[in-house]
């Protein structure tokens, strides 16, 4: 039996499979070694009945996650998984590697994640080439769910949000300036809180004001990540992975066309493609 895990900032998707047949499909809280230590991960695993039930049957685990960007952080996840799944060989990689495999399989390409956060990289068909992107929700993440959340909150608090949207915002979140600032600056995991507002954009995606914000975010993403990568690899196909790219793909296509970029494909949930890929390898 194999387990494939894809953890973003909001949650971790799990797929357990035996001889190509899916045995279990479920989500847990996110596993991010930037924020979670080995003890936390172990406790999370011990709370899931699916994992407890199948722990001794699993022989291979392929884990991909945000925050698993260095050997030190990968080891945090690997040690926790190996202690829990005593008979499994564990592989831990960054989430951009998952997006690359899900989108390109064994073919070269440029891959961009656009979900709670954003990132991009060149994939040679076997490995992702390291770069200086992936700076997180404070310094980067242009066009992501948490970037959209930041723009919405700022518009609300500086009173530039149109009246009809302001009314919907107050109705949806019952929030005021004090509450918003408290949750952004003093509560745990502000990136998750910020990205939760992407739902507001989904519910009102045809609004002209919100459409402008979404397209601005996508343009910033393309200019920051994709144009430099395309300059290095001008003939490479360009792929996207993630919920924000998928949910607003019409606006993404418009922003891409304005920069003379053709999108080869968009994968909303990489984990399904990952499961197929690794099921065929075992």
Phi, psi and omega in degrees: 000141176244157174233131175245130184232131176233112184248118170268207180274335184268317181202170177245126176268136180239138171227124176251132184220148177228119181052044176083356181256129180289124181265323181207145179220121185197170177243151169233178171301155180299150174241108182228108184294351173290330183242339187246133177267179184298322180298315179299314182297318179298317179296321179297316180297321182287352179264356185255120185294326178298318182288320178298317184293324187253005188306318185276349180272337186283129182249338177224135176234126176248105182252131176231131183203151171299139180094344180273060190255000178218163180299323181296316181286324176300322182295326177302312180290315183299316180298319180294316181293319181292328178289327182275314180262086193292341183249013186254143169271129189247132173243130180237125179222165179289158183293336179293330176293322177296315179299320181297313180293317181297323183273320191249344187056249182251016181255148179293153176178167173263131184234136176234133170268133172220092181223235175299323175235180177229154177194168177200158181194163171267134181240123185271008182101347178230317182223156174273132179282127179299147176211187183260017178277192176068050183269001173087179192288341179275315186264344187210229181063034180304133177080357184281177176299318181286332174295317177299319179299319179298317181294321181294315181296317179298317179297321179294315187281333176266008173064031173263354177289126181306150188303320183292327177283325178299319178297316178295320181298312180297320179294322184284324190241351179046045187249149172233177184303315182297314181296316181298314180296322179298314183288328180284319189256345186236341180273163178288151174052060180298332180298322178293319179297314180298316183291340179296339181283353177297336177297324178297320177295320179297319182290337184232035190295340181271357178291134185299318182294314180290325177300320179297320179295314181301312181295323177299317178298316179295321179296319177296319178300312182297314182294323185283317188253311193278322180297317176297321179291321179293326178299327179279329184226073190296336183259003185281140173293150183244123183242155174235149174224143174126159187292321182292316176300319181287314184294331182240039188294333177295317179288326176297318179297321179295314180296321179294317181298323179294340177253015178058042178245132176256127181272122182285328181181160178229126177248116183289313183236097183302334188299327181294318176292325178296319180298316178298316182299311184280335174294324180284344180270344185253000000 
